[in-house]
Tab-separated table of C-alpha atoms and ligand atoms in Angstrom:
chain	number	residue	atom	x	y	z
K	1	MET	CA	-84.455	173.782	28.911
K	2	ILE	CA	-88.095	174.354	31.259
K	3	CYS	CA	-89.924	176.862	29.423
K	4	ASN	CA	-93.046	178.222	30.848
K	5	LYS	CA	-95.761	180.903	29.116
K	6	SER	CA	-94.446	184.621	28.630
K	7	LYS	CA	-96.498	187.856	29.329
K	8	GLY	CA	-94.835	190.732	27.105
K	9	LEU	CA	-91.325	190.064	25.578
K	10	ARG	CA	-90.213	193.555	24.964
K	11	GLY	CA	-85.766	194.880	24.382
K	12	GLU	CA	-83.662	195.426	21.569
K	13	ILE	CA	-81.097	191.881	20.402
K	14	THR	CA	-78.705	191.872	17.949
K	15	VAL	CA	-79.153	188.240	16.939
K	16	PRO	CA	-75.439	186.338	16.257
K	17	GLY	CA	-73.753	186.549	12.445
K	18	ASP	CA	-74.841	184.620	9.553
K	19	LYS	CA	-74.244	180.855	10.457
K	20	SER	CA	-73.951	180.704	6.146
K	21	ILE	CA	-71.813	183.737	5.199
K	22	SER	CA	-69.445	182.217	8.367
K	23	HIS	CA	-68.638	179.253	7.274
K	24	ARG	CA	-68.525	180.838	3.751
K	25	ALA	CA	-65.615	184.058	5.125
K	26	VAL	CA	-63.171	180.291	6.835
K	27	MET	CA	-63.757	178.871	3.560
K	28	PHE	CA	-63.147	181.984	0.854
K	29	GLY	CA	-60.873	183.061	3.562
K	30	SER	CA	-58.378	179.879	3.787
K	31	ILE	CA	-57.895	179.168	-0.484
K	32	ALA	CA	-57.768	183.453	-0.464
K	33	LYS	CA	-54.023	184.645	-0.329
K	34	GLY	CA	-53.739	186.958	2.255
K	35	THR	CA	-55.397	187.420	5.845
K	36	THR	CA	-59.128	187.752	6.337
K	37	GLU	CA	-60.493	189.208	9.005
K	38	VAL	CA	-63.206	188.564	10.038
K	39	THR	CA	-65.942	189.704	11.920
K	40	ASN	CA	-68.764	188.793	13.490
K	41	PHE	CA	-68.481	185.731	12.888
K	42	LEU	CA	-70.844	183.305	14.780
K	43	GLN	CA	-68.668	180.901	17.509
K	44	GLY	CA	-71.267	177.676	16.560
K	45	ALA	CA	-70.334	175.121	16.844
K	46	ASP	CA	-71.217	174.659	12.662
K	47	CYS	CA	-68.566	177.502	12.281
K	48	LEU	CA	-66.454	175.901	14.573
K	49	SER	CA	-65.801	173.021	12.375
K	50	THR	CA	-65.502	174.929	9.622
K	51	ILE	CA	-62.170	176.466	11.754
K	52	ASP	CA	-61.352	172.712	12.174
K	53	CYS	CA	-60.859	170.882	9.265
K	54	PHE	CA	-59.308	174.488	7.666
K	55	ARG	CA	-56.670	173.925	10.461
K	56	LYS	CA	-56.369	170.250	10.073
K	57	MET	CA	-54.855	171.231	6.131
K	58	GLY	CA	-52.424	173.729	7.833
K	59	ILE	CA	-54.532	176.915	7.087
K	60	GLU	CA	-53.676	179.120	10.405
K	61	ILE	CA	-56.662	180.103	11.643
K	62	GLU	CA	-57.179	183.223	14.727
K	63	ASN	CA	-59.705	182.909	16.339
K	64	THR	CA	-60.503	186.275	19.067
K	65	PRO	CA	-63.913	186.629	20.673
K	66	GLU	CA	-63.452	190.294	18.321
K	67	LYS	CA	-62.313	188.721	14.950
K	68	ILE	CA	-61.177	186.275	12.958
K	69	LEU	CA	-57.963	186.113	11.078
K	70	ILE	CA	-57.668	183.223	8.204
K	71	HIS	CA	-54.023	183.603	7.128
K	72	GLY	CA	-54.794	181.769	3.492
K	73	LYS	CA	-52.152	180.626	1.283
K	74	GLY	CA	-54.029	180.428	-2.075
K	75	PRO	CA	-56.043	177.897	-4.059
K	76	ASP	CA	-53.315	175.174	-4.081
K	77	GLY	CA	-51.833	176.181	-0.183
K	78	LEU	CA	-54.023	173.360	1.819
K	79	SER	CA	-51.639	170.477	2.569
K	80	ALA	CA	-52.517	166.816	3.205
K	81	PRO	CA	-54.966	167.083	7.028
K	82	SER	CA	-53.500	163.275	9.243
K	83	SER	CA	-56.843	162.774	9.784
K	84	VAL	CA	-60.463	162.157	9.101
K	85	LEU	CA	-61.787	166.198	8.652
K	86	ASP	CA	-64.334	166.521	10.745
K	87	ALA	CA	-67.515	168.764	10.032
K	88	GLY	CA	-69.654	167.644	13.285
K	89	ASN	CA	-73.699	168.293	12.872
K	90	SER	CA	-72.466	171.069	10.073
K	91	GLY	CA	-74.975	170.355	6.390
K	92	THR	CA	-72.975	173.325	4.701
K	93	THR	CA	-69.147	172.002	5.853
K	94	THR	CA	-70.026	168.978	5.179
K	95	ARG	CA	-70.975	169.857	1.036
K	96	LEU	CA	-68.756	173.306	0.386
K	97	ILE	CA	-65.167	171.797	1.721
K	98	SER	CA	-65.352	168.429	-0.638
K	99	GLY	CA	-66.169	170.785	-4.225
K	100	ILE	CA	-62.470	171.849	-3.266
K	101	LEU	CA	-61.239	168.436	-1.248
K	102	ALA	CA	-62.163	167.384	-4.952
K	103	ALA	CA	-59.397	168.951	-6.924
K	104	GLN	CA	-56.729	169.095	-3.850
K	105	PRO	CA	-53.677	166.192	-4.811
K	106	PHE	CA	-54.686	164.418	-1.929
K	107	GLU	CA	-56.923	162.405	-0.552
K	108	THR	CA	-58.682	163.147	3.031
K	109	THR	CA	-61.967	160.954	4.195
K	110	LEU	CA	-64.894	163.682	5.647
K	111	THR	CA	-67.351	162.785	8.409
K	112	GLY	CA	-69.572	163.955	11.199
K	113	ASP	CA	-72.216	163.110	13.746
K	114	ALA	CA	-74.291	160.447	13.637
K	115	SER	CA	-77.343	163.132	11.902
K	116	ILE	CA	-74.440	164.611	9.349
K	117	GLN	CA	-73.729	160.805	8.559
K	118	LYS	CA	-77.821	159.695	7.381
K	119	ARG	CA	-78.206	162.914	4.718
K	120	PRO	CA	-78.175	162.243	1.408
K	121	MET	CA	-74.632	163.228	-0.491
K	122	ARG	CA	-75.615	161.929	-3.452
K	123	ARG	CA	-76.539	164.991	-4.345
K	124	ILE	CA	-72.977	165.910	-4.469
K	125	MET	CA	-70.583	162.868	-5.507
K	126	GLU	CA	-72.332	162.951	-9.000
K	127	PRO	CA	-71.697	166.670	-9.697
K	128	LEU	CA	-67.637	166.350	-8.207
K	129	SER	CA	-67.839	163.125	-9.859
K	130	MET	CA	-69.300	164.469	-13.494
K	131	MET	CA	-66.560	166.763	-12.545
K	132	GLY	CA	-64.084	163.867	-13.038
K	133	ALA	CA	-63.451	163.809	-9.049
K	134	ASP	CA	-63.169	160.056	-7.012
K	135	ILE	CA	-65.973	160.963	-4.376
K	136	SER	CA	-66.821	157.542	-1.809
K	137	SER	CA	-69.241	157.386	0.356
K	138	VAL	CA	-67.336	155.091	2.569
K	139	ASN	CA	-70.354	152.428	4.173
K	140	GLY	CA	-71.631	152.528	0.362
K	141	ASN	CA	-75.099	154.355	1.296
K	142	ASP	CA	-74.242	157.639	0.154
K	143	CYS	CA	-73.596	159.647	2.824
K	144	ALA	CA	-70.368	160.539	4.701
K	145	PRO	CA	-68.076	159.361	5.507
K	146	LEU	CA	-67.350	160.647	2.478
K	147	HIS	CA	-64.210	159.942	0.774
K	148	ILE	CA	-62.077	161.994	-1.508
K	149	LYS	CA	-59.026	161.715	-4.177
K	150	GLY	CA	-57.992	165.553	-4.956
K	151	ARG	CA	-58.038	164.440	-9.297
K	152	PRO	CA	-58.372	166.771	-12.058
K	153	LEU	CA	-61.258	168.477	-13.008
K	154	HIS	CA	-63.183	169.815	-15.530
K	155	GLY	CA	-66.381	171.879	-16.124
K	156	ILE	CA	-69.954	170.935	-16.584
K	157	HIS	CA	-73.358	172.553	-17.062
K	158	TYR	CA	-75.192	170.224	-14.202
K	159	HIS	CA	-78.677	170.944	-13.734
K	160	SER	CA	-79.410	170.239	-9.856
K	161	LYS	CA	-82.869	168.419	-9.434
K	162	VAL	CA	-82.848	170.402	-6.034
K	163	ALA	CA	-82.954	173.921	-5.349
K	164	SER	CA	-80.083	173.740	-2.713
K	165	ALA	CA	-77.340	176.277	-2.303
K	166	GLN	CA	-75.066	173.803	-0.874
K	167	VAL	CA	-74.881	171.686	-4.080
K	168	LYS	CA	-74.805	174.568	-5.805
K	169	SER	CA	-71.658	176.225	-4.027
K	170	ALA	CA	-69.723	172.828	-3.669
K	171	ILE	CA	-69.417	172.417	-7.964
K	172	LEU	CA	-68.714	176.163	-8.138
K	173	LEU	CA	-66.046	175.953	-5.350
K	174	ALA	CA	-64.559	172.761	-7.060
K	175	GLY	CA	-65.635	174.591	-10.569
K	176	LEU	CA	-62.267	177.190	-9.223
K	177	TYR	CA	-60.446	174.342	-10.007
K	178	ALA	CA	-61.725	173.009	-13.373
K	179	ASP	CA	-59.951	173.462	-16.147
K	180	GLY	CA	-62.970	175.375	-18.003
K	181	GLU	CA	-65.754	176.988	-17.201
K	182	THR	CA	-68.340	175.259	-14.739
K	183	LYS	CA	-72.706	177.119	-14.496
K	184	VAL	CA	-75.384	175.425	-12.739
K	185	THR	CA	-79.026	175.962	-12.972
K	186	GLU	CA	-81.211	174.830	-10.870
K	187	PRO	CA	-84.996	174.942	-10.606
K	188	VAL	CA	-85.662	177.868	-7.911
K	189	ILE	CA	-82.817	180.048	-6.359
K	190	SER	CA	-81.113	179.418	-3.279
K	191	ARG	CA	-79.516	181.452	-1.563
K	192	ASN	CA	-76.865	183.272	-3.786
K	193	HIS	CA	-74.506	183.648	-0.371
K	194	SER	CA	-71.361	181.763	-2.721
K	195	GLU	CA	-71.963	183.251	-5.011
K	196	ILE	CA	-71.513	187.158	-3.868
K	197	MET	CA	-69.281	186.408	-1.651
K	198	LEU	CA	-66.778	184.874	-4.193
K	199	ARG	CA	-66.864	188.057	-6.518
K	200	THR	CA	-65.414	189.942	-3.359
K	201	PHE	CA	-62.811	187.767	-3.142
K	202	GLY	CA	-61.525	187.919	-6.909
K	203	ALA	CA	-63.432	184.750	-8.344
K	204	ASP	CA	-65.342	185.169	-11.991
K	205	VAL	CA	-68.431	184.174	-10.677
K	206	HIS	CA	-72.025	185.978	-12.157
K	207	THR	CA	-76.231	184.792	-13.244
K	208	GLU	CA	-77.984	184.175	-15.735
K	209	GLY	CA	-81.442	183.724	-14.062
K	210	ASN	CA	-81.296	180.315	-12.134
K	211	THR	CA	-77.710	179.847	-13.580
K	212	ALA	CA	-74.350	180.238	-12.231
K	213	ILE	CA	-71.330	180.608	-13.585
K	214	ILE	CA	-67.659	180.845	-12.309
K	215	LYS	CA	-64.814	180.818	-14.151
K	216	PRO	CA	-61.949	179.031	-13.756
K	217	GLN	CA	-58.246	179.460	-11.487
K	218	PRO	CA	-58.521	183.061	-10.224
K	219	LYS	CA	-56.739	184.786	-8.573
K	220	LEU	CA	-58.190	184.890	-4.432
K	221	THR	CA	-57.460	187.587	-2.496
K	222	GLY	CA	-57.870	188.316	1.254
K	223	GLN	CA	-60.449	190.046	1.617
K	224	VAL	CA	-62.705	192.227	5.567
K	225	ILE	CA	-66.047	190.354	5.974
K	226	HIS	CA	-68.097	191.719	8.802
K	227	VAL	CA	-70.936	189.339	8.827
K	228	PRO	CA	-74.765	190.998	8.890
K	229	GLY	CA	-77.049	189.141	12.321
K	230	ASP	CA	-78.181	185.381	10.749
K	231	ILE	CA	-82.027	186.416	10.331
K	232	SER	CA	-82.330	182.954	10.627
K	233	SER	CA	-81.668	183.537	13.924
K	234	ALA	CA	-83.437	186.223	14.039
K	235	ALA	CA	-87.181	183.850	13.045
K	236	PHE	CA	-87.067	183.257	16.100
K	237	PHE	CA	-87.342	186.349	17.951
K	238	ILE	CA	-89.978	187.081	14.790
K	239	ALA	CA	-92.556	184.858	15.894
K	240	ALA	CA	-92.356	185.757	19.947
K	241	GLY	CA	-92.613	188.998	18.666
K	242	LEU	CA	-95.908	188.615	16.714
K	243	CYS	CA	-97.400	185.406	18.523
K	244	VAL	CA	-96.807	187.057	22.630
K	245	PRO	CA	-99.137	189.065	23.735
K	246	ASN	CA	-98.012	192.682	24.483
K	247	SER	CA	-94.386	192.295	23.014
K	248	GLU	CA	-92.678	194.718	20.526
K	249	ILE	CA	-89.001	193.432	20.003
K	250	LEU	CA	-86.527	196.218	18.242
K	251	ILE	CA	-83.763	192.655	16.413
K	252	LYS	CA	-80.802	194.619	14.939
K	253	ASN	CA	-78.130	194.364	11.603
K	254	VAL	CA	-80.202	191.079	10.807
K	255	GLY	CA	-79.349	189.448	7.005
K	256	ILE	CA	-82.664	190.422	4.550
K	257	ASN	CA	-81.096	188.682	1.441
K	258	PRO	CA	-83.711	188.468	-1.127
K	259	THR	CA	-83.091	185.110	-0.469
K	260	ARG	CA	-83.159	184.372	2.997
K	261	ASP	CA	-85.862	186.492	3.438
K	262	GLY	CA	-89.209	184.377	3.182
K	263	ILE	CA	-90.169	184.414	7.004
K	264	LEU	CA	-90.769	188.148	6.471
K	265	LYS	CA	-92.722	187.584	3.138
K	266	VAL	CA	-94.930	184.940	4.948
K	267	ALA	CA	-95.304	187.360	8.595
K	268	LEU	CA	-96.174	190.666	6.510
K	269	ALA	CA	-99.026	188.449	4.739
K	270	MET	CA	-99.994	186.015	7.503
K	271	GLY	CA	-100.510	189.709	9.222
K	272	GLY	CA	-97.275	190.659	10.615
K	273	ASP	CA	-96.266	193.868	12.342
K	274	ILE	CA	-92.750	193.997	11.742
K	275	THR	CA	-91.704	197.439	10.347
K	276	LEU	CA	-87.888	197.990	8.220
K	277	LEU	CA	-85.607	200.152	9.763
K	278	ASN	CA	-82.181	201.250	9.070
K	279	GLU	CA	-82.199	199.529	5.044
K	280	ASN	CA	-78.676	199.081	3.667
K	281	HIS	CA	-78.467	197.447	0.555
K	282	ASP	CA	-74.192	197.733	-0.385
K	283	GLY	CA	-73.659	193.533	-0.590
K	284	GLU	CA	-75.540	191.823	1.887
K	285	TRP	CA	-78.598	193.846	2.457
K	286	THR	CA	-79.138	194.268	6.121
K	287	ALA	CA	-81.679	196.007	8.318
K	288	ASP	CA	-82.951	196.624	11.252
K	289	LEU	CA	-86.385	194.582	13.023
K	290	LEU	CA	-89.291	195.807	15.063
K	291	VAL	CA	-91.759	193.142	15.438
K	292	ARG	CA	-95.147	194.079	17.002
K	293	SER	CA	-97.982	191.094	18.743
K	294	SER	CA	-100.292	191.019	16.299
K	295	SER	CA	-103.388	188.354	15.444
K	296	LEU	CA	-101.868	186.059	12.318
K	297	HIS	CA	-104.433	184.515	10.136
K	298	GLY	CA	-103.405	180.918	8.337
K	299	ILE	CA	-101.842	181.452	4.175
K	300	THR	CA	-100.659	179.574	1.987
K	301	ILE	CA	-96.494	178.771	0.959
K	302	GLU	CA	-95.486	177.211	-1.777
K	303	GLY	CA	-93.360	177.005	-4.877
K	304	ASP	CA	-90.429	179.440	-5.614
K	305	ILE	CA	-90.503	181.409	-1.552
K	306	ILE	CA	-89.761	177.576	-0.635
K	307	PRO	CA	-86.113	178.073	-0.599
K	308	THR	CA	-85.598	181.724	1.197
K	309	LEU	CA	-87.108	179.963	4.369
K	310	ILE	CA	-86.782	176.425	4.168
K	311	ASP	CA	-84.853	176.748	7.690
K	312	GLU	CA	-87.640	178.917	8.781
K	313	LEU	CA	-90.540	176.630	8.828
K	314	PRO	CA	-90.258	174.165	11.344
K	315	ILE	CA	-91.192	178.526	13.040
K	316	ILE	CA	-93.067	179.056	10.549
K	317	ASN	CA	-95.313	176.038	12.596
K	318	ILE	CA	-95.632	178.027	14.611
K	319	MET	CA	-96.629	181.228	14.140
K	320	ALA	CA	-99.350	178.881	12.476
K	321	ALA	CA	-99.907	177.102	15.145
K	322	ALA	CA	-100.769	180.413	16.815
K	323	ALA	CA	-103.127	182.386	14.006
K	324	GLU	CA	-106.578	181.580	13.242
K	325	GLY	CA	-107.546	180.018	9.886
K	326	THR	CA	-105.409	177.478	7.780
K	327	THR	CA	-101.528	177.365	7.030
K	328	ILE	CA	-100.394	174.727	3.747
K	329	ILE	CA	-96.813	174.886	3.228
K	330	ARG	CA	-96.381	173.056	0.624
K	331	ASP	CA	-93.538	171.770	-1.764
K	332	ALA	CA	-90.920	171.363	0.998
K	333	ALA	CA	-90.541	168.041	1.203
K	334	GLU	CA	-86.643	169.162	2.205
K	335	LEU	CA	-87.354	169.151	5.185
K	336	LYS	CA	-87.254	165.101	5.481
K	337	VAL	CA	-83.011	165.439	4.889
K	338	LYS	CA	-81.944	168.452	7.427
K	339	GLU	CA	-81.248	167.596	10.772
K	340	SER	CA	-84.031	165.618	11.222
K	341	ASN	CA	-86.593	165.021	9.722
K	342	ARG	CA	-88.652	168.384	10.234
K	343	ILE	CA	-91.723	167.185	8.807
K	344	ASP	CA	-92.303	163.918	11.055
K	345	VAL	CA	-90.143	165.781	13.970
K	346	MET	CA	-92.635	169.549	13.845
K	347	VAL	CA	-96.393	166.973	13.137
K	348	GLU	CA	-95.045	164.977	16.805
K	349	ALA	CA	-94.354	168.255	18.685
K	350	LEU	CA	-96.587	170.167	17.554
K	351	SER	CA	-99.400	167.258	18.500
K	352	ALA	CA	-98.477	166.923	21.766
K	353	MET	CA	-98.722	170.492	22.260
K	354	GLY	CA	-102.700	170.688	21.525
K	355	ALA	CA	-102.016	171.857	18.049
K	356	GLN	CA	-103.129	169.953	14.823
K	357	ILE	CA	-100.978	169.664	12.294
K	358	THR	CA	-100.844	166.764	9.577
K	359	GLY	CA	-98.057	165.762	7.469
K	360	THR	CA	-97.803	166.157	3.570
K	361	GLU	CA	-95.470	164.805	1.528
K	362	ASP	CA	-93.428	167.766	0.727
K	363	GLY	CA	-94.714	169.690	3.798
K	364	MET	CA	-98.040	170.087	6.247
K	365	ILE	CA	-101.222	171.997	7.267
K	366	ILE	CA	-101.424	173.036	9.972
K	367	GLU	CA	-104.869	174.395	11.443
K	368	GLY	CA	-104.382	177.690	13.531
K	369	GLY	CA	-105.886	178.702	17.015
K	370	LYS	CA	-106.222	175.916	18.793
K	371	PRO	CA	-105.222	176.376	22.786
K	372	LEU	CA	-101.802	174.695	23.138
K	373	HIS	CA	-100.497	173.640	26.505
K	374	GLY	CA	-97.060	172.117	27.620
K	375	ALA	CA	-95.537	169.094	26.981
K	376	VAL	CA	-92.140	167.423	26.833
K	377	ILE	CA	-90.665	168.125	23.695
K	378	ASP	CA	-88.009	165.740	22.246
K	379	SER	CA	-85.383	168.009	19.517
K	380	HIS	CA	-84.615	165.774	18.046
K	381	LEU	CA	-80.256	167.042	17.998
K	382	ASP	CA	-81.989	169.632	15.615
K	383	HIS	CA	-81.038	173.219	17.030
K	384	ARG	CA	-84.033	175.109	14.979
K	385	ILE	CA	-86.631	172.090	17.052
K	386	ALA	CA	-84.900	173.163	20.069
K	387	MET	CA	-86.028	176.645	18.950
K	388	SER	CA	-88.725	176.800	17.588
K	389	PHE	CA	-90.266	174.807	20.741
K	390	SER	CA	-88.929	177.182	22.884
K	391	ILE	CA	-90.758	179.940	21.820
K	392	ALA	CA	-94.389	177.312	21.452
K	393	ALA	CA	-93.808	177.133	25.332
K	394	LEU	CA	-93.845	181.407	25.472
K	395	LEU	CA	-97.561	179.655	24.076
K	396	ALA	CA	-98.713	177.338	25.464
K	397	GLU	CA	-100.555	176.865	29.302
K	398	GLY	CA	-98.240	174.798	31.272
K	399	GLU	CA	-94.079	173.939	31.650
K	400	THR	CA	-92.871	172.494	28.714
K	401	THR	CA	-89.808	170.492	28.808
K	402	ILE	CA	-87.807	171.064	25.877
K	403	LYS	CA	-85.098	167.619	25.556
K	404	GLY	CA	-81.767	168.042	23.361
K	405	SER	CA	-81.816	171.594	24.222
K	406	GLU	CA	-77.919	171.879	23.466
K	407	SER	CA	-78.289	171.349	20.570
K	408	VAL	CA	-79.358	175.429	20.088
K	409	ASN	CA	-75.609	175.518	20.732
K	410	ILE	CA	-74.822	174.747	16.518
K	411	SER	CA	-76.338	178.167	15.095
K	412	TYR	CA	-77.119	180.719	18.250
K	413	PRO	CA	-75.371	179.288	20.849
K	414	SER	CA	-76.598	182.739	23.470
K	415	PHE	CA	-80.450	182.031	22.579
K	416	TYR	CA	-81.558	181.009	25.470
K	417	GLU	CA	-79.840	184.330	27.138
K	418	THR	CA	-81.045	186.826	24.670
K	419	LEU	CA	-84.652	185.199	24.917
K	420	LYS	CA	-84.014	186.789	29.338
K	421	THR	CA	-83.336	189.340	28.908
K	422	LEU	CA	-86.646	190.005	26.780
K	423	GLN	CA	-89.338	188.413	29.035
K	424	GLN	CA	-91.315	190.878	31.046
D	501	SPQ	O1	-75.280	172.914	7.105
D	501	SPQ	P1	-76.907	172.092	7.573
D	501	SPQ	O2	-76.980	171.260	8.494
D	501	SPQ	O3	-77.953	172.264	6.095
D	501	SPQ	O4	-77.733	173.333	8.003
D	501	SPQ	C1	-79.199	173.529	7.619
D	501	SPQ	C2	-79.727	174.736	9.146
D	501	SPQ	O5	-81.034	174.050	8.905
D	501	SPQ	O6	-78.609	175.394	9.415
D	501	SPQ	C3	-79.865	172.864	7.075
D	501	SPQ	F1	-80.327	171.576	7.777
D	501	SPQ	O7	-79.113	175.110	7.286
D	501	SPQ	C4	-78.641	175.068	5.384
D	501	SPQ	C5	-79.715	175.524	4.133
D	501	SPQ	O8	-80.817	174.815	4.641
D	501	SPQ	C6	-77.544	175.916	5.653
D	501	SPQ	C7	-77.824	176.523	3.581
D	501	SPQ	C8	-75.723	176.711	3.592
D	501	SPQ	O9	-75.330	177.927	3.896
D	501	SPQ	O10	-75.703	176.943	2.108
D	501	SPQ	C9	-78.276	176.264	2.892
D	501	SPQ	C10	-79.151	175.450	3.009
D	501	SPQ	O11	-78.935	173.331	2.422
D	501	SPQ	P2	-79.729	173.478	1.119
D	501	SPQ	O12	-79.516	172.283	1.211
D	501	SPQ	O13	-80.791	173.938	0.717
D	501	SPQ	O14	-78.317	174.245	0.264
């Protein structure tokens, strides 16, 4: 994809449904009894991988443009797949589904693409094994493919070293099948979509501080779920609206769950002009976001806010490059184990465009305000990198080529069409 400098972005857009919530709707709908209806489902490659896995385990899932219908058969209604389960590029699919597979009365092999086969799985293998699961890495490197033999599980209290919703959710899902209560304590609270949605389906789950607690053997019943717009996808247009001069963008119906809204807090702290309209606090919180061109300044981003914006750090790097002054990002070592090593890739690609950025062990330091110029950017097939540099290109003199831009299909298939509608 070739992208050029923008004269301004103006208009009203919606962003696709939230990826984390879409995955969970399919998973929880598949193990609930009865039909679950999901609207505004994200038709991205990652969520389609989740659908494919559950179809292979005998769940009928109708996918129409208006809605998804999942005909769940209850927690014990899955059947042994006749082939390997393929999670594609999706860490969420791989880790969450492992928690369910750990308790099934059959064996499965779960794999994914080249990126998934490099991402760490010890973080779920360890707690699930403590619960009694038989889960191993086929190549002995603590990565997928994973071989999982379902076993009777018992409840544990797990103290996670990382703030990870995927680790927490895998344990909570296994906890549905355990013989007693299961608890997960995190160093900092991670996104809580599983807790919110499992409760909607009928599970007995609650939180005490940074600890999520689930009781086993609930009666899960099919639900109607409307997925809010994905704040991680909105983040690209928040950054574009703030950084491209002469811009005003209204982004409708965006999820603003407080465990995901760090991008808004950071943008405001950097001096961004963002107004929240039509806020709705029923279930998953939503709002419309009105974003206007702003003069940004650098800040320090560290500590408890990091899990609430972990996926937005690549685009926050672009905002930092456009801002005056220094931005320091700390406590974000998790960036190294995403679809790509997002510290190394950001340093490589932003430097290629003329920005001053230094990678550190757990983040980066960006001296903002240097003029950006077009470059050839390798996205490393990481969707968030491809979209971040498509936005950086709007600020740069000359042409920018994004290699591997097709990776936007993972989370935002219509990204380039939406961007085009805003161009002046
Ligand atoms: O699903 P995947 O590939 O792990 O996706 C990413 C992303 O950028 O889209 C991470 F690379 O989002 C994760 C997120 O980083 C989605 C997620 C979830 O839905 O539970 C939780 C976060 O990961 P983690 O490892 O912190 O639990």
